[in-house]
mmCIF file of C-alpha atoms in Angstrom:
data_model
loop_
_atom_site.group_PDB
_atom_site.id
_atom_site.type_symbol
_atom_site.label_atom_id
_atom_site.label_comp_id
_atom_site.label_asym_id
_atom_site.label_seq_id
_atom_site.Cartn_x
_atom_site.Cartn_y
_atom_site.Cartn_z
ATOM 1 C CA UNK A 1 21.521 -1.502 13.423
ATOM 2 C CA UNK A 2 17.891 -1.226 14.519
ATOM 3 C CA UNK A 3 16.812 0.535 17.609
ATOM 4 C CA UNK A 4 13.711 1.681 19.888
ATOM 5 C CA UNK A 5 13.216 5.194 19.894
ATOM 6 C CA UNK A 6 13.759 4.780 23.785
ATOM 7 C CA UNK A 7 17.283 2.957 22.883
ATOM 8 C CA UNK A 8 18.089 5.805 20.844
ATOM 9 C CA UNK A 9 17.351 8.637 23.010
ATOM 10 C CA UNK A 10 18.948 6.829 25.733
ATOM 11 C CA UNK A 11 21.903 7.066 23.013
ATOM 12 C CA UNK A 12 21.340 11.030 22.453
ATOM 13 C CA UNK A 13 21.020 11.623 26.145
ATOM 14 C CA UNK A 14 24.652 10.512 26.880
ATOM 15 C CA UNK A 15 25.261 12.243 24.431
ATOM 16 C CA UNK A 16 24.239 15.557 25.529
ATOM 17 C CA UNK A 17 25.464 14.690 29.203
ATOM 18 C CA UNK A 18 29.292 13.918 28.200
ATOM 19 C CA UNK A 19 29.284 16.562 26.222
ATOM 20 C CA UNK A 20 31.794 19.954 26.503
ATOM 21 C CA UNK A 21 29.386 23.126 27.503
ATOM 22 C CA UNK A 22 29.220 25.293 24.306
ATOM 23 C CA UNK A 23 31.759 22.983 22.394
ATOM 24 C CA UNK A 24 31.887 23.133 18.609
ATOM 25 C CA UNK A 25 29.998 26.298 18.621
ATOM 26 C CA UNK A 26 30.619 29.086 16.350
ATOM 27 C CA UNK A 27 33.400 31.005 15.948
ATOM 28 C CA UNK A 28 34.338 34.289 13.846
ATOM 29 C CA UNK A 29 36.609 34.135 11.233
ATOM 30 C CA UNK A 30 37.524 36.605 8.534
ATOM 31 C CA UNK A 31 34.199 38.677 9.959
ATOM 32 C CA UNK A 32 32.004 35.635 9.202
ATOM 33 C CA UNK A 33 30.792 33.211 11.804
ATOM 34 C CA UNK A 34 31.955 29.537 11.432
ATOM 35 C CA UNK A 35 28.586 27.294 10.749
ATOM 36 C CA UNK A 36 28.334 23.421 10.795
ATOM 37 C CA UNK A 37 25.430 21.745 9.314
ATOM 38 C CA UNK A 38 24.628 18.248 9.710
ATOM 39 C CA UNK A 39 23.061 17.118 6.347
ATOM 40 C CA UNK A 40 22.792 13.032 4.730
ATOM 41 C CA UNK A 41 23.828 13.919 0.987
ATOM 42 C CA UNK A 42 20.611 13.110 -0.623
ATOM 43 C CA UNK A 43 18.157 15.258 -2.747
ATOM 44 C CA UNK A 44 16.801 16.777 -0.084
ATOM 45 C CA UNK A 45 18.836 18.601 1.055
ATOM 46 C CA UNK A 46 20.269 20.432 -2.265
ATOM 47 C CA UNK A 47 18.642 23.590 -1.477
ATOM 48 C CA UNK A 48 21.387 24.037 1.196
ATOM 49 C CA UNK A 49 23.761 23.200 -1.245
ATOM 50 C CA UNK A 50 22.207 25.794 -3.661
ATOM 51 C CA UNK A 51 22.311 28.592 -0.953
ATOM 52 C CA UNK A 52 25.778 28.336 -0.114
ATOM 53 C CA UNK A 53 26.314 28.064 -3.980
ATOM 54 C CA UNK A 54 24.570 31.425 -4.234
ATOM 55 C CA UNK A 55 25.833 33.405 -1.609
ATOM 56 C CA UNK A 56 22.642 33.337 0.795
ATOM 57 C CA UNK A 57 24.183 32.457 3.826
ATOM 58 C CA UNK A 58 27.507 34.453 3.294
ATOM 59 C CA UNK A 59 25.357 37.652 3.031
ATOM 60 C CA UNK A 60 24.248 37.029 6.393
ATOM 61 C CA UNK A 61 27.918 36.518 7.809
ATOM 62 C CA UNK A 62 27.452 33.016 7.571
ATOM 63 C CA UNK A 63 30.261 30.677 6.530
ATOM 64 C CA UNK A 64 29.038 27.681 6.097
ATOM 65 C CA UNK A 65 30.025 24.049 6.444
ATOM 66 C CA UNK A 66 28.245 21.086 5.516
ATOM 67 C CA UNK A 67 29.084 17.893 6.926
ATOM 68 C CA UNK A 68 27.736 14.642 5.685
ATOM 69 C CA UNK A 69 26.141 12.454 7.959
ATOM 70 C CA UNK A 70 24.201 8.767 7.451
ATOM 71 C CA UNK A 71 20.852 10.450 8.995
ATOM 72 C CA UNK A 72 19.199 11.515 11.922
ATOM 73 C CA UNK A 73 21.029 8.620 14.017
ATOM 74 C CA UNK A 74 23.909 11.217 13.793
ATOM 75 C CA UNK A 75 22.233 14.390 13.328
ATOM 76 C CA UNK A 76 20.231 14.478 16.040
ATOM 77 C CA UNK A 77 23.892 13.636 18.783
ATOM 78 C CA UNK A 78 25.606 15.836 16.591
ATOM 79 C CA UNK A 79 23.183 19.247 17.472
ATOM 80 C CA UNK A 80 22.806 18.267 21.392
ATOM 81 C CA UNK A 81 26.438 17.748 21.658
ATOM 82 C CA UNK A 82 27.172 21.137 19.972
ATOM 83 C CA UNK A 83 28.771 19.588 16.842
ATOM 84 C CA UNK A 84 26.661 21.212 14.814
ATOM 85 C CA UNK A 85 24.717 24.176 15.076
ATOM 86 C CA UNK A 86 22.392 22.874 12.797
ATOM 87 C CA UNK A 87 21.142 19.745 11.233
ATOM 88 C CA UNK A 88 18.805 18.187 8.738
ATOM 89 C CA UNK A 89 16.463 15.295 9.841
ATOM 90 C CA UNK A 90 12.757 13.385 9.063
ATOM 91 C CA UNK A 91 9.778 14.866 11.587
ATOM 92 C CA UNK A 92 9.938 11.328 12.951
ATOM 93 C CA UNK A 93 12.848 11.638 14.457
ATOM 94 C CA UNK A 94 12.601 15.050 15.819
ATOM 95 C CA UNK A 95 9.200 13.912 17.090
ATOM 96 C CA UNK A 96 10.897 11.360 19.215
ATOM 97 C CA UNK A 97 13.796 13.174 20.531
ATOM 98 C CA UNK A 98 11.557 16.035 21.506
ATOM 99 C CA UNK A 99 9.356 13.475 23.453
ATOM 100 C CA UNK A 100 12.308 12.203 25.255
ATOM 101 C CA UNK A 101 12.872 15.479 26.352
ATOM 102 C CA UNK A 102 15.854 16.251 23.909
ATOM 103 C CA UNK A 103 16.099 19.949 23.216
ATOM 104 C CA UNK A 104 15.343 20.378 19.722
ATOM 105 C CA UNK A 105 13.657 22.820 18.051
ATOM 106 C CA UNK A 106 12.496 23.424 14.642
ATOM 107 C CA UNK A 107 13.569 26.486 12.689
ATOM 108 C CA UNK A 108 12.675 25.522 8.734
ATOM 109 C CA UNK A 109 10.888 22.907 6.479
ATOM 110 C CA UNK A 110 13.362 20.903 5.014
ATOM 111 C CA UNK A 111 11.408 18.877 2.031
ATOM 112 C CA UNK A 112 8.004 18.137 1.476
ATOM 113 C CA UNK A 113 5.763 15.884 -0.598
ATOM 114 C CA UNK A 114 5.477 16.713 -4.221
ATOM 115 C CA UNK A 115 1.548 15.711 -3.260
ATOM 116 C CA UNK A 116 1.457 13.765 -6.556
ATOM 117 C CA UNK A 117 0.211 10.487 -6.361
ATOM 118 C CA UNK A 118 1.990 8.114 -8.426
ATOM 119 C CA UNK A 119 4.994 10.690 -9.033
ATOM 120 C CA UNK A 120 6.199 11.727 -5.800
ATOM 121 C CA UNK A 121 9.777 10.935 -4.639
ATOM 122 C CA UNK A 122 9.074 8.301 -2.311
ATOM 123 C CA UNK A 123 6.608 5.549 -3.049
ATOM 124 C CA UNK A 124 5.490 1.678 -2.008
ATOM 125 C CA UNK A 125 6.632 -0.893 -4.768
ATOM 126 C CA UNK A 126 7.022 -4.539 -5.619
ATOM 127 C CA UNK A 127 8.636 -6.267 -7.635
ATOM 128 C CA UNK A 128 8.283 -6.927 -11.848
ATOM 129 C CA UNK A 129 5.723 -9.941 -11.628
ATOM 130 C CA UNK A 130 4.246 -9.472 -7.972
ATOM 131 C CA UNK A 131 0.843 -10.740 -7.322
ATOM 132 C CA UNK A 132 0.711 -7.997 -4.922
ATOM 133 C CA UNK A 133 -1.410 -5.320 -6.570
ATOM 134 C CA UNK A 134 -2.478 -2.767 -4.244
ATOM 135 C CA UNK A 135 -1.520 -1.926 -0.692
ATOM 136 C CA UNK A 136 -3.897 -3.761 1.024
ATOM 137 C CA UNK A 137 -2.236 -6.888 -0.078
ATOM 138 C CA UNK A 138 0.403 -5.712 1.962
ATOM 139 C CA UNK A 139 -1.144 -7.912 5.072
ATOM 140 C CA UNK A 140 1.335 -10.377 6.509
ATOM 141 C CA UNK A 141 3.849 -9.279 3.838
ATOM 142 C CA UNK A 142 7.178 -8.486 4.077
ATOM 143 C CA UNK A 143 8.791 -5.022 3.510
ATOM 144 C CA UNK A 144 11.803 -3.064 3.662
ATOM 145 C CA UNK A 145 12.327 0.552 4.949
ATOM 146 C CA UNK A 146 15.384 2.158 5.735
ATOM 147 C CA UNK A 147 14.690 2.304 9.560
ATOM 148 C CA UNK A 148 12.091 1.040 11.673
ATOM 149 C CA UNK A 149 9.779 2.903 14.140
ATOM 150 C CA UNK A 150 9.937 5.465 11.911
ATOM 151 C CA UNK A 151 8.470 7.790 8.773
ATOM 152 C CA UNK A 152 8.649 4.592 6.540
ATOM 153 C CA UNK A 153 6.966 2.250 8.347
ATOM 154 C CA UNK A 154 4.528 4.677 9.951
ATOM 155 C CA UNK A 155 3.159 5.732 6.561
ATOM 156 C CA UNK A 156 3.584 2.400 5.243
ATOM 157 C CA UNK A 157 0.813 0.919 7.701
ATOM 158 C CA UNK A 158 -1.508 4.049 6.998
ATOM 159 C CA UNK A 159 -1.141 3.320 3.614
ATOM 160 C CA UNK A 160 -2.614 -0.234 3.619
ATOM 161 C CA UNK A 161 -5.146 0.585 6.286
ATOM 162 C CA UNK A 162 -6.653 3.872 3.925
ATOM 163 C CA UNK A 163 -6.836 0.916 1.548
ATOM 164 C CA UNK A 164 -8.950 -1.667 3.125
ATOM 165 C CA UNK A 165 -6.118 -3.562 4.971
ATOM 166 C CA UNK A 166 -4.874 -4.375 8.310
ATOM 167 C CA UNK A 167 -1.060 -3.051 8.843
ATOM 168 C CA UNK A 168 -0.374 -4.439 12.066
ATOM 169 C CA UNK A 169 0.485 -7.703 10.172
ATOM 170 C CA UNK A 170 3.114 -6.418 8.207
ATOM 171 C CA UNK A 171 6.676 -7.581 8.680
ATOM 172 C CA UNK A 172 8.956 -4.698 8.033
ATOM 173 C CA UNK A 173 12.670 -5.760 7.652
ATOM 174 C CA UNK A 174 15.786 -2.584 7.738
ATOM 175 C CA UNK A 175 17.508 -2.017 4.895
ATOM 176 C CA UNK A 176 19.810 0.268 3.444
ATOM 177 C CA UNK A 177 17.747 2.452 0.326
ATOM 178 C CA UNK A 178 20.915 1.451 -2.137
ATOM 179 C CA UNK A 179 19.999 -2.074 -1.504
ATOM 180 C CA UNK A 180 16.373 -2.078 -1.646
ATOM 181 C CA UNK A 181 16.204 -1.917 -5.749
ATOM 182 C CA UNK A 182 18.896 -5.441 -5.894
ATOM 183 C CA UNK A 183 16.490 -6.925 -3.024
ATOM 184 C CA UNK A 184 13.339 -6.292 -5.185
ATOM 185 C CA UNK A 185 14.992 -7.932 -8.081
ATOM 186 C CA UNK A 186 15.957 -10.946 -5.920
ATOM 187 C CA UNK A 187 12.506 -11.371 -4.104
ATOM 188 C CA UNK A 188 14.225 -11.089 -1.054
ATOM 189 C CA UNK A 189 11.278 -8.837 0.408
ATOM 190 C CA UNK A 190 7.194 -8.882 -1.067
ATOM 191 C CA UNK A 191 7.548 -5.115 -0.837
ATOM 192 C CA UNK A 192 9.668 -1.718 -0.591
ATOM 193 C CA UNK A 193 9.516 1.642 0.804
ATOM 194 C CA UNK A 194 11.903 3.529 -1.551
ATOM 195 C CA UNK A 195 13.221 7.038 -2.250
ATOM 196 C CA UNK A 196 14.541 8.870 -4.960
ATOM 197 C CA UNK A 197 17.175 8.221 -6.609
ATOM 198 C CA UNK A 198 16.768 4.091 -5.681
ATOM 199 C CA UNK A 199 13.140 4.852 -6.894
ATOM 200 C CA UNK A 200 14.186 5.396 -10.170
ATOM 201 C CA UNK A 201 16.079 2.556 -9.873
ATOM 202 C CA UNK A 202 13.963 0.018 -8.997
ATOM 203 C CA UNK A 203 11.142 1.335 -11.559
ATOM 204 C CA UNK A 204 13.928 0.971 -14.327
ATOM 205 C CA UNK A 205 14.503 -2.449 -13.036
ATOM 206 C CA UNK A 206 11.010 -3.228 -13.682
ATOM 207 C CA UNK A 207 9.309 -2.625 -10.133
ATOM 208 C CA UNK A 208 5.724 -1.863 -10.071
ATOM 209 C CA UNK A 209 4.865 1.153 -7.797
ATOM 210 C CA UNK A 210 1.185 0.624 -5.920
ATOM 211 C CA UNK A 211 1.264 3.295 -3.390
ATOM 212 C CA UNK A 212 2.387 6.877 -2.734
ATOM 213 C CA UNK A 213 3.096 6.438 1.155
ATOM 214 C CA UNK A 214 3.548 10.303 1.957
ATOM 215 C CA UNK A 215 0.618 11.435 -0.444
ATOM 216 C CA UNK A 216 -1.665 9.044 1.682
ATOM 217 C CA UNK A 217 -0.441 10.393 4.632
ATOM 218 C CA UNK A 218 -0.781 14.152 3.575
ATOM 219 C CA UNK A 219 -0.510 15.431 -0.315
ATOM 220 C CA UNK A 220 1.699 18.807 1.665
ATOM 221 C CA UNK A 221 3.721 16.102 4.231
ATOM 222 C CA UNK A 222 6.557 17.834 5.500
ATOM 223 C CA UNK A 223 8.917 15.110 5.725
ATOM 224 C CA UNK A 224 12.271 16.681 7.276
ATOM 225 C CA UNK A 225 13.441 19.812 8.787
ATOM 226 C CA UNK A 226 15.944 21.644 9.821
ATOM 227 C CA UNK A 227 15.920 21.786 13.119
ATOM 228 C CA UNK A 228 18.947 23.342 16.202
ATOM 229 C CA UNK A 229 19.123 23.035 19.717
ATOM 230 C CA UNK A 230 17.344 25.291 22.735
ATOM 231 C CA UNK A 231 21.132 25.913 23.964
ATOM 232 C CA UNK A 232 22.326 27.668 20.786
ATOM 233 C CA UNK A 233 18.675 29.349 20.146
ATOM 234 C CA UNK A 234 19.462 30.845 23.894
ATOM 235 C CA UNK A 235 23.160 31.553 23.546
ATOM 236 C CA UNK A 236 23.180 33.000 19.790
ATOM 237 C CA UNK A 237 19.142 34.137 18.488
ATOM 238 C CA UNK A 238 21.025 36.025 15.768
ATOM 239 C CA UNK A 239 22.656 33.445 14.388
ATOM 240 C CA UNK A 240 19.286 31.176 14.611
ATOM 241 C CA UNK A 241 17.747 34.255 12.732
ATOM 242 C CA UNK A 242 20.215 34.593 10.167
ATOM 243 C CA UNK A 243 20.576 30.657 9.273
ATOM 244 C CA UNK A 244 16.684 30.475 9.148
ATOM 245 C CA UNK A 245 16.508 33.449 6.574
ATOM 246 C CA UNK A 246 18.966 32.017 4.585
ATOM 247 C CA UNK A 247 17.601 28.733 4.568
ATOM 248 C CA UNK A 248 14.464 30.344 3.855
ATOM 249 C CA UNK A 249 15.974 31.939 0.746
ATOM 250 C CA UNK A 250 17.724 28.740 -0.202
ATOM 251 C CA UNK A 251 14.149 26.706 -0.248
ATOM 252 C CA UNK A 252 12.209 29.510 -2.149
ATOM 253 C CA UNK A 253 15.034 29.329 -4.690
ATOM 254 C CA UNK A 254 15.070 25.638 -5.179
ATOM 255 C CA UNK A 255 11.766 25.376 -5.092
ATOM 256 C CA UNK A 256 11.722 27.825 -8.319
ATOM 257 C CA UNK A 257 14.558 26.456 -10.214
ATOM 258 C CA UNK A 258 13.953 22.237 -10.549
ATOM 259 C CA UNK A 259 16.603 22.612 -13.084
ATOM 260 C CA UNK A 260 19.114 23.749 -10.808
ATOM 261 C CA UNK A 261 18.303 21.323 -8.140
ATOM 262 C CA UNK A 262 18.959 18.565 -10.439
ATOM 263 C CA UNK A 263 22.587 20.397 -11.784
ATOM 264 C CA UNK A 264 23.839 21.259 -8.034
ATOM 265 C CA UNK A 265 22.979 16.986 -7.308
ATOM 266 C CA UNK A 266 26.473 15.984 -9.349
ATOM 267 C CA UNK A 267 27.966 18.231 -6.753
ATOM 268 C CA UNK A 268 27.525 16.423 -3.755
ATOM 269 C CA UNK A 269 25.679 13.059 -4.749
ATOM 270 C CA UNK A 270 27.001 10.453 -7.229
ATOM 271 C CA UNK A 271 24.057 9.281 -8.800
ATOM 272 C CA UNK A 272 24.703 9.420 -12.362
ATOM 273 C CA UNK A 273 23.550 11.935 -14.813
ATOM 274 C CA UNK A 274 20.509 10.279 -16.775
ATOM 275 C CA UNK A 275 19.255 8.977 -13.515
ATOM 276 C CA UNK A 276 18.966 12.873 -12.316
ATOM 277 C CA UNK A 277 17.082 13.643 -15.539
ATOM 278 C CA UNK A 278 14.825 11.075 -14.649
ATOM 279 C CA UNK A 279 14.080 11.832 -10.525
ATOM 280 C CA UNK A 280 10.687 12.713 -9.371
ATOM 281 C CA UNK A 281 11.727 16.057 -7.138
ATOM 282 C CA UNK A 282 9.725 16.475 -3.742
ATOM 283 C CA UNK A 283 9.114 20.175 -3.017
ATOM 284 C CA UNK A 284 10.732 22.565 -0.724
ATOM 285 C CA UNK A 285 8.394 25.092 0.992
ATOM 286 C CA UNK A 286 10.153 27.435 3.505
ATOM 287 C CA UNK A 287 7.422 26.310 5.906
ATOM 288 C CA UNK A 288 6.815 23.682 7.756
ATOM 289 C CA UNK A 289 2.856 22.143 7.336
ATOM 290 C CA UNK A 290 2.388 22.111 11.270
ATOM 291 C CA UNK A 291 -1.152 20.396 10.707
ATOM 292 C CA UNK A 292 0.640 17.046 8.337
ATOM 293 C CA UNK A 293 3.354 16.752 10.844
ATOM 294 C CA UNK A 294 0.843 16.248 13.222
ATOM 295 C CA UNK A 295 -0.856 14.113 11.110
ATOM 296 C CA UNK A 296 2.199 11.750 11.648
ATOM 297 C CA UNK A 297 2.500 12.296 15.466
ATOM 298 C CA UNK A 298 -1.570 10.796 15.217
ATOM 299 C CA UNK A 299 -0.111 7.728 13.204
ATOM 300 C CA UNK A 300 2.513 7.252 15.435
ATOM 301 C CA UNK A 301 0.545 7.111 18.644
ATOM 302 C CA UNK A 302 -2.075 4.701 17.114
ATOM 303 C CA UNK A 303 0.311 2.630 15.620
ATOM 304 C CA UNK A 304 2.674 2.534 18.832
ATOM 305 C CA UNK A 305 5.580 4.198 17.776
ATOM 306 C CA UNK A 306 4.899 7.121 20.825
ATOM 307 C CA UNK A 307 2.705 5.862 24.258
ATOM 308 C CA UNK A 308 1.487 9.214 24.210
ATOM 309 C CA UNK A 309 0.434 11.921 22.095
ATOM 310 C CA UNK A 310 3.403 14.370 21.983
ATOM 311 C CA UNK A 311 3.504 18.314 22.834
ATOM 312 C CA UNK A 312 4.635 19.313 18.924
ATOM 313 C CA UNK A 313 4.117 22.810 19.770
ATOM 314 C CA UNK A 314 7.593 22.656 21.567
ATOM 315 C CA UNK A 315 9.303 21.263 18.713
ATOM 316 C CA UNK A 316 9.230 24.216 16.887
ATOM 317 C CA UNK A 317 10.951 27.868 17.576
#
């Protein structure tokens, strides 16, 4: 289902209007406090899955719940509405809540750019036989990312135009990442933004990578976050303080231990095991990198995403 960002704030704003004052929020049980975190079960998101694993959050009276959703569609509703006291999402999508004055704030980095080009986790390919060689090619083509108006087709255009090309010409087209690897094999698109593990995927089926979309952008791009609401920040600070410490700890881990982000993935994924030894991992600073997330906000506003350059100092806490 494709949507403007003002169609889907419209969408989040009912939300948060319908719903209950304070409902879902925490509760204490068993002298821990009952936490719900909104979180799409992809790599990303395993150091939350390692911190829980290990204890972090439970040391800071935290029991914690992690709810799968298909992305920031859901997460975003799902925080304003109280459903969760937390979520995971991209910065593009926080960027565009927070401009249509949704109350979302920023508490940790959520995954970042391994900065490598030609091995991060997300990348620009064609298919096995493509003409198309570079990503100025790209003009007039078509290509798929996962949602439009945002991250992928943002970095996408800056891509091409860093190389030469003009990006307003390109036709993106939605599709799901699962599908993107079958579509390159059928020529259904000239081009697609993909992710890890469907990266893997489509490089196995012989795609040809010519473009490392979030090293062009920014080689420390802080993709996602993890991100609450100004209503539990004002009702519950501790709780903000102890989730954001124990996210913390759960990033520095996983950012230590590739191995055991790559174990903790049969867990909660179900990509299969000699895929996982294969992934290129992004990396997972407890920070966010304020000045690449503003480098996005810039691409956004020149490419017409945003009609104005957004305040990103209220996005974070």
């Amino acid at each position: 289902m494709r949507r403007t960002p003002l169609a889907l704030a419209g969408t989040l704003l009912l939300a948060a209007t319908t719903a209950c004052g304070g409902g879902g929020g925490p509760t204490e049980e068993g002298g821990l406090t009952q936490v719900t975190v909104g979180a799409i079960p992809i790599i990303d998101v395993a150091p939350i899955y390692l911190g829980q694993e290990q204890g972090f959050f439970e040391e800071r009276g935290i029991e914690l719940t992690i709810e799968s959703t298909s992305g920031g569609a859901a997460a975003v509703p799902g925080v304003v509405s109280g459903n969760f006291q937390f979520a995971f999402g991209n910065v593009t999508s926080l960027i565009i809540g927070r401009q249509e004055n949704l109350p979302l704030k920023i508490v940790t980095n959520g995954v970042t750019s391994s900065g490598q080009d030609g091995a991060d986790f997300g990348a620009i390919v064609v298919p096995e036989g493509s003409d198309i060689t570079s990503p100025e090619q790209l003009e007039g083509a078509t290509v798929a990312v996962n949602n439009l108006k945002n991250i992928g087709d943002t970095t996408v255009r800056n891509s091409v135009e860093l190389a030469g090309g003009d990006g307003s010409g390109i036709e993106f087209v939605e599709l799901a990442f699962p599908d993107m690897p079958a579509a390159l094999d059928n020529n259904q698109v000239d081009a697609a933004w993909v992710v890890e593990p469907h990266l893997t995927t489509a490089l196995r089926n012989g795609a040809t990578e010519i473009a490392s979309n979030f090293v062009d952008a920014s080689p420390d791009l802080s993709v996602a976050a993890y991100f609450t609401s100004e209503q539990t920040i004002a009702e519950n600070p501790e709780l903000v303080d102890a989730f954001t410490e124990a996210m913390t700890e759960s990033l520095e881990y996983a950012d230590a231990n590739p191995d055991e982000v790559r174990r903790i993935l049969s867990t909660y994924t179900e990509i299969a095991p000699e895929v996982i030894e294969e992934l290129r991992l992004p990396r997972f600073p407890a920070e966010v990198d304020r000045a690449s997330v503003q480098t996005v906000a810039d691409l956004m506003v020149e490419h017409g995403t945003l009609d104005e350059a957004p305040d990103l100092d209220a996005l974070y806490r």
